[in-house]
Amino acid sequence: RLFRFHNQTEGDSYIKSHPPVYYLKASHGDQTTLPSTPYKDRAHKDSASEAQLSAKYDTHGTKSLERVGSAFRRDLKAELGKSIVPL
């Protein structure tokens, strides 16, 4: 759910009012089951290399934070305390 209230009090009041919940369901005529894919361990050639993705992860986080800051007209500083560390 994404709520856009001007303040937290309005949002809390809305949630406490127990608004109706709607569930969407879609169906189609194709009843074919999807093939199951087995788990691939870290040694598999198609597994992602976490060490190579680490720099991209930090860069993406910084850019995302900048975009959020510009949307809210704030200068948000990147404080990425979490980074990917290979196991």
Coordinates of C-alpha atoms in Angstrom, one line a residue, residues 32-77:
T32 CA 0.2 -25.2 -18.2
T33 CA 2.4 -25.4 -15.1
L34 CA 5.6 -23.5 -15.1
P35 CA 8.8 -25.5 -15.1
S36 CA 10.5 -25.5 -11.7
T37 CA 14.1 -24.4 -11.7
P38 CA 16.4 -26.2 -9.3
Y39 CA 18.6 -24.2 -6.9
K40 CA 22.0 -23.3 -8.2
D41 CA 24.8 -23.1 -5.6
R42 CA 27.5 -20.4 -5.5
A43 CA 29.9 -22.5 -7.5
H44 CA 27.6 -22.6 -10.5
K45 CA 28.8 -20.7 -13.6
D46 CA 25.5 -18.7 -13.8
S47 CA 25.6 -17.5 -10.2
A48 CA 26.2 -13.8 -9.7
S49 CA 29.5 -12.7 -8.3
E50 CA 28.7 -10.6 -5.2
A51 CA 32.2 -9.0 -5.2
Q52 CA 31.6 -7.7 -8.7
L53 CA 28.2 -6.3 -7.8
S54 CA 29.3 -4.5 -4.6
A55 CA 30.4 -1.3 -6.4
K56 CA 27.2 -1.2 -8.5
Y57 CA 25.1 -1.7 -5.4
D58 CA 26.7 1.3 -3.6
T59 CA 26.4 3.5 -6.7
H60 CA 22.8 2.5 -7.2
G61 CA 22.0 3.3 -3.6
T62 CA 23.6 6.7 -3.8
K63 CA 21.8 7.6 -7.1
S64 CA 18.5 6.4 -5.6
L65 CA 19.0 8.6 -2.5
E66 CA 19.8 11.6 -4.7
R67 CA 16.6 11.1 -6.7
V68 CA 14.5 10.8 -3.5
G69 CA 16.2 14.0 -2.2
S70 CA 15.4 15.9 -5.4
A71 CA 11.8 14.7 -5.3
F72 CA 11.4 16.0 -1.8
R73 CA 13.6 19.0 -2.5
R74 CA 16.1 18.0 0.1
D75 CA 19.8 17.5 0.1
L76 CA 20.1 13.9 1.4
K77 CA 23.6 12.6 2.1

